Short mmCIF file of N, CA and C in Angstrom, two decimals:
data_model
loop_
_atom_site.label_atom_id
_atom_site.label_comp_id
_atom_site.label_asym_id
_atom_site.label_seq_id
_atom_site.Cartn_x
_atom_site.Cartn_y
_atom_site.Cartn_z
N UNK A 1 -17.57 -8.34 -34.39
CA UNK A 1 -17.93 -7.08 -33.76
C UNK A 1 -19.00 -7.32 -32.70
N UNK A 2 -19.02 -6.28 -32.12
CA UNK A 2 -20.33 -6.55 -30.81
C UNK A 2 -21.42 -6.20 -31.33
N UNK A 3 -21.97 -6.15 -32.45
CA UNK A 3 -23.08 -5.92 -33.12
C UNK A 3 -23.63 -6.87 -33.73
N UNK A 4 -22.33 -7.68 -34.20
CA UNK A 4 -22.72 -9.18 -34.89
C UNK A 4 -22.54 -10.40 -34.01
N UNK A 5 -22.33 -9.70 -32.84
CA UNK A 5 -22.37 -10.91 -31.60
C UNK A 5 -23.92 -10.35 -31.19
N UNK A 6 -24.62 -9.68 -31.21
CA UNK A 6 -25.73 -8.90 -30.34
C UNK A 6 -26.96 -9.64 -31.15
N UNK A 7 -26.51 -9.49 -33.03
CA UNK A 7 -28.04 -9.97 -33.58
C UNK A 7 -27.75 -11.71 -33.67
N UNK A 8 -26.57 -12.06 -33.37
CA UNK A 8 -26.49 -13.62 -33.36
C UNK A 8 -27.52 -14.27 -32.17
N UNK A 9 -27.58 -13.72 -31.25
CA UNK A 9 -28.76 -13.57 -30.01
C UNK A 9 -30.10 -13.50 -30.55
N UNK A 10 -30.30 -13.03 -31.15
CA UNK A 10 -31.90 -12.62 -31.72
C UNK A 10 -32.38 -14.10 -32.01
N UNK A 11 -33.07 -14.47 -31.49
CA UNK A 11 -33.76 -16.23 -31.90
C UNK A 11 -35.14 -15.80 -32.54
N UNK A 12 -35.64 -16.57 -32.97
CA UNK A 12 -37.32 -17.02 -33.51
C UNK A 12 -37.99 -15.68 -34.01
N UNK A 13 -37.53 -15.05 -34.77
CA UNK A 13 -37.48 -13.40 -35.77
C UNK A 13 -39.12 -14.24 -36.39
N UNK A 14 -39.94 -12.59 -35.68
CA UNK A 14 -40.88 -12.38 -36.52
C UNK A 14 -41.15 -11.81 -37.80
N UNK A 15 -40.72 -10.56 -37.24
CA UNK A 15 -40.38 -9.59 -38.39
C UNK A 15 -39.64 -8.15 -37.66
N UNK A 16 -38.85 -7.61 -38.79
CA UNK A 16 -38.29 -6.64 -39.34
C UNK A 16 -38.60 -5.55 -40.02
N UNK A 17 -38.48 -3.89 -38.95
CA UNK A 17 -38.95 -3.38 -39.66
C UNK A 17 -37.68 -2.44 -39.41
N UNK A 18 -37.73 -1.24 -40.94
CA UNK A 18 -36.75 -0.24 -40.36
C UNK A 18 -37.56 1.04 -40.24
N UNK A 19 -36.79 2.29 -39.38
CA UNK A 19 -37.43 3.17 -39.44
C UNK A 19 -36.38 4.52 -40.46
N UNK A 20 -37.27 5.23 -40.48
CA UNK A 20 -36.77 6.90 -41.18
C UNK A 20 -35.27 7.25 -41.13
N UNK A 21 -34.96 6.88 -40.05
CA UNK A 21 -33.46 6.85 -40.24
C UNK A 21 -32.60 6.05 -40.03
N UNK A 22 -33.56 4.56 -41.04
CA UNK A 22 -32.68 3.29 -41.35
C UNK A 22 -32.08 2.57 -40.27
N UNK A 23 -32.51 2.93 -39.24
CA UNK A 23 -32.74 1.54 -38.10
C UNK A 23 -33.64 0.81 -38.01
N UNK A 24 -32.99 -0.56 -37.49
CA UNK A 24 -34.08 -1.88 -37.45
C UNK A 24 -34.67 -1.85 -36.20
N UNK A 25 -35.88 -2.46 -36.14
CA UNK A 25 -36.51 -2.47 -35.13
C UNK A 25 -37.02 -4.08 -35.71
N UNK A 26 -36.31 -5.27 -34.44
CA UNK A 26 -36.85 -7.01 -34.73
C UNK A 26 -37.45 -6.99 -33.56
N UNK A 27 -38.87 -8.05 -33.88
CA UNK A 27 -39.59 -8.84 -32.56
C UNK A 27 -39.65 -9.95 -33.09
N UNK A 28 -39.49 -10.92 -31.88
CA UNK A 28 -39.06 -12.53 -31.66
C UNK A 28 -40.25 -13.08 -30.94
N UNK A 29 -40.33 -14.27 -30.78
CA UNK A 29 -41.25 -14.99 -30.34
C UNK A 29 -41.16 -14.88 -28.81
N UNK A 30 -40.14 -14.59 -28.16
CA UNK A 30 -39.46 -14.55 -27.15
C UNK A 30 -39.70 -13.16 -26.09
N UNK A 31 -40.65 -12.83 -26.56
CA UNK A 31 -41.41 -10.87 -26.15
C UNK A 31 -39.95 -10.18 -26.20
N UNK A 32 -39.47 -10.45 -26.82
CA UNK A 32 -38.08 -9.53 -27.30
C UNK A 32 -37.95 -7.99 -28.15
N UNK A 33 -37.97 -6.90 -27.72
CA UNK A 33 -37.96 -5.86 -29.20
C UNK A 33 -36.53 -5.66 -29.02
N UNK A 34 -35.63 -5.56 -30.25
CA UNK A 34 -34.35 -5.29 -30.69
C UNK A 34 -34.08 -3.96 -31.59
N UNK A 35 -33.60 -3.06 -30.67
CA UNK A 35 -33.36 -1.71 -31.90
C UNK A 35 -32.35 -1.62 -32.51
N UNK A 36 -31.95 -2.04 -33.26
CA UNK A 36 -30.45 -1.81 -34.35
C UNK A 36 -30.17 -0.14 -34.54
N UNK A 37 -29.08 0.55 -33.84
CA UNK A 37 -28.94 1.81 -34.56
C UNK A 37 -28.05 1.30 -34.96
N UNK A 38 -27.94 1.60 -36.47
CA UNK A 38 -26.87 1.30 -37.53
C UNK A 38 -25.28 1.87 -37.32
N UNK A 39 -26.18 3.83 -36.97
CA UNK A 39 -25.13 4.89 -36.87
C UNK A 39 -24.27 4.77 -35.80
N UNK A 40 -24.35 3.60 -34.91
CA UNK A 40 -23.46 3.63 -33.99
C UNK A 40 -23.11 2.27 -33.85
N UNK A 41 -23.67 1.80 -34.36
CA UNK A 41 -23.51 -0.04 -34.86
C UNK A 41 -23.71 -0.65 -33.32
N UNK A 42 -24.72 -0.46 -32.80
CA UNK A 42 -25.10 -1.29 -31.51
C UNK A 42 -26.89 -1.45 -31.45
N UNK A 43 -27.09 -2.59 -30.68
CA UNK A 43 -27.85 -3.46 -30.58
C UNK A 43 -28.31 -3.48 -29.05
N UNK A 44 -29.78 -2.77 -29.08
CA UNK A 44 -30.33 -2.68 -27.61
C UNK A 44 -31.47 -3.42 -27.43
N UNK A 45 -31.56 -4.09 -26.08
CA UNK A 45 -32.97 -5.50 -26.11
C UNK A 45 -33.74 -4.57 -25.13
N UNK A 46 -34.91 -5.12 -25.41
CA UNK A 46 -36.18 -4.31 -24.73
C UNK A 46 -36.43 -5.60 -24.11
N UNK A 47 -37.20 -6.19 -22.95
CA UNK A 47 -38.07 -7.16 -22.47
C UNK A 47 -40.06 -6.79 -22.74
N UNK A 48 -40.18 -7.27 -23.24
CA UNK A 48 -41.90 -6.68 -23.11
C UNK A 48 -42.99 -7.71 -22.61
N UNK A 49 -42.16 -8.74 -22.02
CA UNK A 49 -43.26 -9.61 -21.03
C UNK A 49 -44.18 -8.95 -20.43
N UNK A 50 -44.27 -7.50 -19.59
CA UNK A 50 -44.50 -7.49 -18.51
C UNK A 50 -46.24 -6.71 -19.76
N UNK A 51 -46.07 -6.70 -21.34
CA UNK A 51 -46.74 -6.00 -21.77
C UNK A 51 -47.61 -7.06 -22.64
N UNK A 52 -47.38 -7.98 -22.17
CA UNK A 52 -48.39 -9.11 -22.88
C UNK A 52 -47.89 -10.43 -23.74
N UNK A 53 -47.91 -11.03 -24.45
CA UNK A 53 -48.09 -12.66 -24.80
C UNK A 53 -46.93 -12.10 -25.63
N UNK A 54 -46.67 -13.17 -26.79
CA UNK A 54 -45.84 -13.66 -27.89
C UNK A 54 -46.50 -12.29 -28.94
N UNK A 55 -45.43 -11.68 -29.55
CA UNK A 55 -45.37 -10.40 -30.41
C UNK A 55 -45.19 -11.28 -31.68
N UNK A 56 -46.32 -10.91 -32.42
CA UNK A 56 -46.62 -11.58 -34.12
C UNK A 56 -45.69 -10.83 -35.19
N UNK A 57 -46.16 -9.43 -34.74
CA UNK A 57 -45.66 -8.42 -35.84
C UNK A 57 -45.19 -7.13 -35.09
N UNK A 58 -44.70 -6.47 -35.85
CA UNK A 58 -44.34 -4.81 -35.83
C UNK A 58 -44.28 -3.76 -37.16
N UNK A 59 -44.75 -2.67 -36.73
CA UNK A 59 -45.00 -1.80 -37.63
C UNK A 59 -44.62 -0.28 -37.29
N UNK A 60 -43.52 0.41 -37.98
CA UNK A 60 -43.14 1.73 -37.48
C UNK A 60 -43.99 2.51 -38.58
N UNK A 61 -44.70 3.63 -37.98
CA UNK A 61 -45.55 4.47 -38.77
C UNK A 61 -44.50 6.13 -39.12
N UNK A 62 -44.79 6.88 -39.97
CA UNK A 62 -44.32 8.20 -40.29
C UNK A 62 -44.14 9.08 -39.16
N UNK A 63 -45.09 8.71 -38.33
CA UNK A 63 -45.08 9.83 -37.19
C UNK A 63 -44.13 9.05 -35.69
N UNK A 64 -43.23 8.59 -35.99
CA UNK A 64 -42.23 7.83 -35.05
C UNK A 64 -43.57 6.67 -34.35
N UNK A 65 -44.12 6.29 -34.39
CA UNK A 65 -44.96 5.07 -33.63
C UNK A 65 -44.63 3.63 -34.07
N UNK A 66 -44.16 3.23 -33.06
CA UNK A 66 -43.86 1.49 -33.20
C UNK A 66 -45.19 0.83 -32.82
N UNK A 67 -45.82 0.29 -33.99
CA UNK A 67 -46.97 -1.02 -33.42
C UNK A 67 -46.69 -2.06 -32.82
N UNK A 68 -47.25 -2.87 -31.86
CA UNK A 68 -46.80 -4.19 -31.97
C UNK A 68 -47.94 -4.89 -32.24
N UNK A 69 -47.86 -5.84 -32.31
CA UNK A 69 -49.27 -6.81 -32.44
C UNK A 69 -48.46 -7.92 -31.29
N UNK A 70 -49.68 -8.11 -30.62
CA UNK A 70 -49.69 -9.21 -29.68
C UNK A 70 -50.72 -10.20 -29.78
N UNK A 71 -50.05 -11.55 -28.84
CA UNK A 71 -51.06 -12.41 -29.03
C UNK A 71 -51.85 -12.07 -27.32
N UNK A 72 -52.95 -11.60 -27.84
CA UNK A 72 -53.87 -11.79 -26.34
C UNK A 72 -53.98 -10.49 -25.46
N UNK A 73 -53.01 -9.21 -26.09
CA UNK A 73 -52.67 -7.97 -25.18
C UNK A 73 -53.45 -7.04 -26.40
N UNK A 74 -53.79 -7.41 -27.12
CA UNK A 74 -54.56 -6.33 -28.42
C UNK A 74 -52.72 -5.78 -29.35
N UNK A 75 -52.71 -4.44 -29.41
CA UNK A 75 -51.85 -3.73 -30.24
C UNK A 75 -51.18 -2.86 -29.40
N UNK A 76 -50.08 -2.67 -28.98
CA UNK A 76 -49.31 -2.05 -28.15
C UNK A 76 -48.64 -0.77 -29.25
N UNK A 77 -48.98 0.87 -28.61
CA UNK A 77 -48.58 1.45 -29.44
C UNK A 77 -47.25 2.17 -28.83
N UNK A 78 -45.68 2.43 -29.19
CA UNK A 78 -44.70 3.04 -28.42
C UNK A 78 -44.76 4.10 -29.15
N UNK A 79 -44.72 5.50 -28.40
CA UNK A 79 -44.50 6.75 -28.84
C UNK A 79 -42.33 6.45 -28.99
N UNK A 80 -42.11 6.37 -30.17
CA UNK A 80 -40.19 6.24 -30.06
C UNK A 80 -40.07 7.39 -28.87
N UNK A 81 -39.83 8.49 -29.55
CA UNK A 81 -39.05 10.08 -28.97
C UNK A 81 -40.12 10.33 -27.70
N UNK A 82 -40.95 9.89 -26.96
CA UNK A 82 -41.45 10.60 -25.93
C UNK A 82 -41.40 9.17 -24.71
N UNK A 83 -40.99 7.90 -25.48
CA UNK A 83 -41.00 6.61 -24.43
C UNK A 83 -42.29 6.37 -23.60
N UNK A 84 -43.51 6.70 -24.57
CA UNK A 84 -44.88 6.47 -23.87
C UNK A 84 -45.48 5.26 -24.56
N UNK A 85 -45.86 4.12 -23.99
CA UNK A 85 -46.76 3.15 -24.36
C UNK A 85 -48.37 3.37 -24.21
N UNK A 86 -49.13 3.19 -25.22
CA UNK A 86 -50.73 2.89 -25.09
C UNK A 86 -50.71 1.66 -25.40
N UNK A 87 -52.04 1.08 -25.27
CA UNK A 87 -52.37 -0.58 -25.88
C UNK A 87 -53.85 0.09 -26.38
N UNK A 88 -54.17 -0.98 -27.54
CA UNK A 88 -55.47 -1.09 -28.02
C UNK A 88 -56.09 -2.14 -27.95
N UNK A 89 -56.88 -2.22 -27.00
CA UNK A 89 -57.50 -3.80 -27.31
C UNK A 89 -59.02 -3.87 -27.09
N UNK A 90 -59.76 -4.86 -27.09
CA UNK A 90 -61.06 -5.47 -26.92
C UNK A 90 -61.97 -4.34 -25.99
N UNK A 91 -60.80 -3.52 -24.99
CA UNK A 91 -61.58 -2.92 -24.12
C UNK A 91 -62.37 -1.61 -25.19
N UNK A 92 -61.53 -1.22 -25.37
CA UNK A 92 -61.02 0.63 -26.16
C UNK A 92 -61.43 0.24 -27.60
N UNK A 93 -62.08 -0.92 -28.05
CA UNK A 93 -62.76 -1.09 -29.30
C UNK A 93 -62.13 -1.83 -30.72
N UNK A 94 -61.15 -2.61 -30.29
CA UNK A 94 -60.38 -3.97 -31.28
C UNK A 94 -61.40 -4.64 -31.34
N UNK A 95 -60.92 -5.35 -32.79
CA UNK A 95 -61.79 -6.73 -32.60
C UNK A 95 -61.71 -7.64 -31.92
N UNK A 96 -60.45 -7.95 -31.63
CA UNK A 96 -59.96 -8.61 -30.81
C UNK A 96 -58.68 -8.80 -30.13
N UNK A 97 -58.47 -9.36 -29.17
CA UNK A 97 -56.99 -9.10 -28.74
C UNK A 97 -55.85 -9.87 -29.25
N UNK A 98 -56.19 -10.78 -30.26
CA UNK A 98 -55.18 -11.13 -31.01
C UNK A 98 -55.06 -10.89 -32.28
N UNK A 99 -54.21 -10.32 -32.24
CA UNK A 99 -53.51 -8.89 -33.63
C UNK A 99 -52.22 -9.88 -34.11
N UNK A 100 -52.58 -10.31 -35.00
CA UNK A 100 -51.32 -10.79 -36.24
C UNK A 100 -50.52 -9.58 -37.24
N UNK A 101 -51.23 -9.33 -37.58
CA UNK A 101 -51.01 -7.94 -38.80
C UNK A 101 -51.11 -6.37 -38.52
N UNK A 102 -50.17 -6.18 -38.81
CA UNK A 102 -50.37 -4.16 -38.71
C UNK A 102 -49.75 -3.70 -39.82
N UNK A 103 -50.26 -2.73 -40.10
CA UNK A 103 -49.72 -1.93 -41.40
C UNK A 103 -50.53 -0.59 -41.53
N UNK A 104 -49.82 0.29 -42.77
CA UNK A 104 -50.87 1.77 -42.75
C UNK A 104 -51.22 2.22 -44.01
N UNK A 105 -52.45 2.81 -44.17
CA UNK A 105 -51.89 3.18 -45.69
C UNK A 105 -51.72 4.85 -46.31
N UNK A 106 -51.92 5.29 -46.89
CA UNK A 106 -51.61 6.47 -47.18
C UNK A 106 -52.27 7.48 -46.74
N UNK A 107 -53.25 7.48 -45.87
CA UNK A 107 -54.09 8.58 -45.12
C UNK A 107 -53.60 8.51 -43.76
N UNK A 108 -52.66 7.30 -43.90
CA UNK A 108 -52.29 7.49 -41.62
C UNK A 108 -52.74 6.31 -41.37
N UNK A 109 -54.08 5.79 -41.64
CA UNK A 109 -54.55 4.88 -40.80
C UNK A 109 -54.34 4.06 -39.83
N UNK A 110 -54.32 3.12 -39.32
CA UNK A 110 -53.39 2.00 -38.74
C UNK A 110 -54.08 0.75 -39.14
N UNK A 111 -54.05 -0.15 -39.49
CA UNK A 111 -54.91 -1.43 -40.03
C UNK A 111 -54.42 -2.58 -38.63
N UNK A 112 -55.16 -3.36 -38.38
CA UNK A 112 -54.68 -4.02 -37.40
C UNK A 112 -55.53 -5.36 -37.97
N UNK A 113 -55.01 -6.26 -38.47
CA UNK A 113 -55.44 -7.68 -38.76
C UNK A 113 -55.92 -8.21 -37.59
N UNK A 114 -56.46 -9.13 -36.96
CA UNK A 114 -57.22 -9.66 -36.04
C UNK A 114 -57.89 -11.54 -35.81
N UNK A 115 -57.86 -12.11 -34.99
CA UNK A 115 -58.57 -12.90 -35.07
C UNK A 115 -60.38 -12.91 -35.52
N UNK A 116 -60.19 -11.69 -35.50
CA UNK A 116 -61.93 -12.00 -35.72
C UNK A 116 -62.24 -10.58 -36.74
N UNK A 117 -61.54 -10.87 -37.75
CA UNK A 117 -61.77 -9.42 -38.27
C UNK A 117 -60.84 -7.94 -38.21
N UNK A 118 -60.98 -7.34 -39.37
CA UNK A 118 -60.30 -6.30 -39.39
C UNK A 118 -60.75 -4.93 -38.32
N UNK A 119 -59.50 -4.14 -37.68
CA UNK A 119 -59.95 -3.26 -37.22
C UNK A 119 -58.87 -1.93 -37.46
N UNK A 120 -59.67 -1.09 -38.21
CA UNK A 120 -59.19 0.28 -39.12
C UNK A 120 -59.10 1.68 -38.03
N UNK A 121 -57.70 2.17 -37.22
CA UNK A 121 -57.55 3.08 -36.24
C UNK A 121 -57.76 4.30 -36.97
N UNK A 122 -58.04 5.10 -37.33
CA UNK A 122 -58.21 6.72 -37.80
C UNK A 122 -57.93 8.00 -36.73
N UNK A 123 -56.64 7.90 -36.30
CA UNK A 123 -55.66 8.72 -35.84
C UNK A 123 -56.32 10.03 -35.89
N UNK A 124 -56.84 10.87 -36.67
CA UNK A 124 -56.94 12.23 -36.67
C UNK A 124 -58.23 12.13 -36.06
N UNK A 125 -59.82 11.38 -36.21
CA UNK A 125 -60.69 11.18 -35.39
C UNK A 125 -60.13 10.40 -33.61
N UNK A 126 -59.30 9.44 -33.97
CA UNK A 126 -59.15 8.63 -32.65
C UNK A 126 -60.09 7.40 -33.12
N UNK A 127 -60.86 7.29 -34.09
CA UNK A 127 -62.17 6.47 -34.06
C UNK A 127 -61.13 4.94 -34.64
N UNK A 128 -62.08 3.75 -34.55
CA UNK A 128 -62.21 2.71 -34.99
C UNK A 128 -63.24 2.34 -36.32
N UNK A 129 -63.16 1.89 -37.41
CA UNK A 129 -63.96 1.30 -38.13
C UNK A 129 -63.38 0.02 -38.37
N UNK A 130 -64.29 -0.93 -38.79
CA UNK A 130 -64.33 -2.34 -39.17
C UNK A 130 -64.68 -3.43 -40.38
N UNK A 131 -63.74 -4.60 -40.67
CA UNK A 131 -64.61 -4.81 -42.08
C UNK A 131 -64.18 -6.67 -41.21
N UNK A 132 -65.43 -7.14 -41.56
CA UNK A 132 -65.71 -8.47 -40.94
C UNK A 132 -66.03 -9.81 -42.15
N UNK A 133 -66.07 -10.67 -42.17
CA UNK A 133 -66.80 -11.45 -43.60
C UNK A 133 -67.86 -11.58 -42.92
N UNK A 134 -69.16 -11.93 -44.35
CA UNK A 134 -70.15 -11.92 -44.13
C UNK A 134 -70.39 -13.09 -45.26
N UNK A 135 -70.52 -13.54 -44.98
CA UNK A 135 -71.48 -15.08 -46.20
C UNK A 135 -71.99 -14.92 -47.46
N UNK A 136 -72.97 -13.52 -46.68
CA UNK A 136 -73.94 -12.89 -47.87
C UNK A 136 -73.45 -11.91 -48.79
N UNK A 137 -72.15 -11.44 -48.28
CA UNK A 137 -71.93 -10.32 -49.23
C UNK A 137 -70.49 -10.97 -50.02
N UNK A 138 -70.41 -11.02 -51.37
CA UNK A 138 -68.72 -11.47 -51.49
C UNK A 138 -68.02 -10.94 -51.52
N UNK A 139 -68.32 -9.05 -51.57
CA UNK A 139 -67.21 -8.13 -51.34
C UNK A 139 -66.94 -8.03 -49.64
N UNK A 140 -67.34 -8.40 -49.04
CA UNK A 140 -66.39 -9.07 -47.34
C UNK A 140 -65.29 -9.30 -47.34
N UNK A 141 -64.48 -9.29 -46.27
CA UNK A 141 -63.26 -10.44 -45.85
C UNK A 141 -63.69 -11.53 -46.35
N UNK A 142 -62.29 -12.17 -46.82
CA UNK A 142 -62.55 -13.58 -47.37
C UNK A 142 -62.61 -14.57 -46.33
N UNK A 143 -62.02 -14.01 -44.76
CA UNK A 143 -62.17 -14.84 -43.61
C UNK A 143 -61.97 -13.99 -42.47
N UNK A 144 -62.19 -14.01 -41.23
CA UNK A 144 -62.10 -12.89 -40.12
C UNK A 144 -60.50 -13.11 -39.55
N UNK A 145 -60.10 -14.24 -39.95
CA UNK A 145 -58.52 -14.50 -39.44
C UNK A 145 -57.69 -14.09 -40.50
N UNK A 146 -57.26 -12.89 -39.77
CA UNK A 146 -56.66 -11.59 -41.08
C UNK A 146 -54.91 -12.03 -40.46
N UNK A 147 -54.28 -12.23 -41.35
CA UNK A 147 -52.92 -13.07 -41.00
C UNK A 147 -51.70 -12.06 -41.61
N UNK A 148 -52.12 -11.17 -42.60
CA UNK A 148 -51.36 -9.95 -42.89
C UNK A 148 -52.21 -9.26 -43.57
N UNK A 149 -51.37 -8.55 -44.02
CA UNK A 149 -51.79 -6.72 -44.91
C UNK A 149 -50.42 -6.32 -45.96
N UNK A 150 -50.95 -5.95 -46.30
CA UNK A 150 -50.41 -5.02 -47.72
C UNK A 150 -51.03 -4.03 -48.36
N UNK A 151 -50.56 -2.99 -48.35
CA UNK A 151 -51.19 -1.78 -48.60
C UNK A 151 -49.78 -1.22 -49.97
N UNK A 152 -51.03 -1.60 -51.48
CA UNK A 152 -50.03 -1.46 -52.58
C UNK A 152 -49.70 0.09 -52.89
N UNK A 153 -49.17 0.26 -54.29
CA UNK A 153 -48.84 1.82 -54.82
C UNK A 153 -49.61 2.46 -54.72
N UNK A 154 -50.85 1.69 -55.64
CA UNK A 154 -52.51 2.36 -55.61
C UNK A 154 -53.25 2.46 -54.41
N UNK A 155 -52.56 2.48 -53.19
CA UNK A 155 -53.80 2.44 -52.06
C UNK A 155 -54.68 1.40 -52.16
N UNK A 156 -54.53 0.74 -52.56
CA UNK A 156 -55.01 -0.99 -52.26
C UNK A 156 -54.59 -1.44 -51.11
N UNK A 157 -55.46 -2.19 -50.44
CA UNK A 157 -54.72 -3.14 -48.96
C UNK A 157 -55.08 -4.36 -50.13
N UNK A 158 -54.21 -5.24 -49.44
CA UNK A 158 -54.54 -6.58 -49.65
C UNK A 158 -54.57 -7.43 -48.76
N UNK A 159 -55.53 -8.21 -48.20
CA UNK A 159 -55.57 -8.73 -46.86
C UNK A 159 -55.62 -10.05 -46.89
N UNK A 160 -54.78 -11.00 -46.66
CA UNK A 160 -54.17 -12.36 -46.14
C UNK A 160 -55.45 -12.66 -45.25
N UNK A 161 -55.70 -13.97 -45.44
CA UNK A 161 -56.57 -14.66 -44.47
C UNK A 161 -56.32 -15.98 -44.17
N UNK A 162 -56.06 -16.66 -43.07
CA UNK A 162 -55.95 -18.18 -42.75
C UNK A 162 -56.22 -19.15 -43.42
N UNK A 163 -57.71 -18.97 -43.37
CA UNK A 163 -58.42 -19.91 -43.79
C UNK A 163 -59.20 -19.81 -45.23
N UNK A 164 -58.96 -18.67 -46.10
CA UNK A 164 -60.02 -18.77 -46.85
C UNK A 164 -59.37 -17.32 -48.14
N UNK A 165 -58.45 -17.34 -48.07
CA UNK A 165 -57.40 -16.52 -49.50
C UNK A 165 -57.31 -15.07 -48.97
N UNK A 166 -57.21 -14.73 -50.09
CA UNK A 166 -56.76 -13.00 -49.86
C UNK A 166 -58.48 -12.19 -50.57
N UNK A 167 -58.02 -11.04 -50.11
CA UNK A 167 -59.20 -10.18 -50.17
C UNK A 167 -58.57 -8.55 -50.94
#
């Protein structure tokens, strides 16, 4: 089928996410985004060079928003239904512009893993908060190179770190 000729194309898969009405949304190493609508069984490529480095991750939120995480462009946010892009980065108050991890947890949030630390979006303020390691404290990040997220049943995150375990 031309659908299974379309994802045979898809090279160096980061990750996979689906949305609300069970379409995939893949990013590749390749600044590639791939939308799978199921309901019509076709396969549409986005280019997103022109929007920054190699795409780590993706994350579709409740309210139609595709995250991306980039290497070096901060967090690229796509409105789906209105086709509007924002970015979040270093300028507008990231930790940094390289975003490995995105995820949300049950209040909305947006979590954005980071080279240098976590940075927590709060949508209904607009605001940023932050959680960094600290030496002195052992309830910190276990390391500032936050490499994923998991946000369990209980509203737990669990946060992946490079160099130094989970948190």
């Amino acid at each position: 089928s031309l659908l299974t000729e379309s994802l045979n194309q898809i090279e160096e898969v980061n990750k996979i996410e689906v949305d609300v009405e069970g379409n995939f949304w893949i990013v590749n190493n390749l600044s590639e985004l791939w939308y799978i609508y199921t309901k019509q069984n076709e396969a549409i490529k986005y280019e997103l060079h022109n929007h920054g480095a190699e795409i780590y991750s993706i994350h579709y939120t409740n309210n139609d928003n595709l995250w991306l995480a980039s290497h070096g462009n901060g967090a690229i946010c796509i409105q789906v239904n209105k086709g509007i892009i924002n970015k979040l980065t270093e300028e507008n108050g990231l930790s940094s512009n390289v975003v490995r991890a995105i995820s949300s947890d049950q209040q909305g949030n947006i979590w954005f893993g980071t080279e240098l630390g976590l940075s927590i979006y709060h949508p209904e303020s607009h605001k940023l908060s932050y959680a960094k390691h600290n030496p002195y404290n052992e309830n910190s990040l276990a390391d500032n190179a936050v490499y994923c997220i998991y946000p369990d049943e209980n509203n737990r995150i669990w946060i992946g770190t490079f160099f130094n375990g989970v948190s």
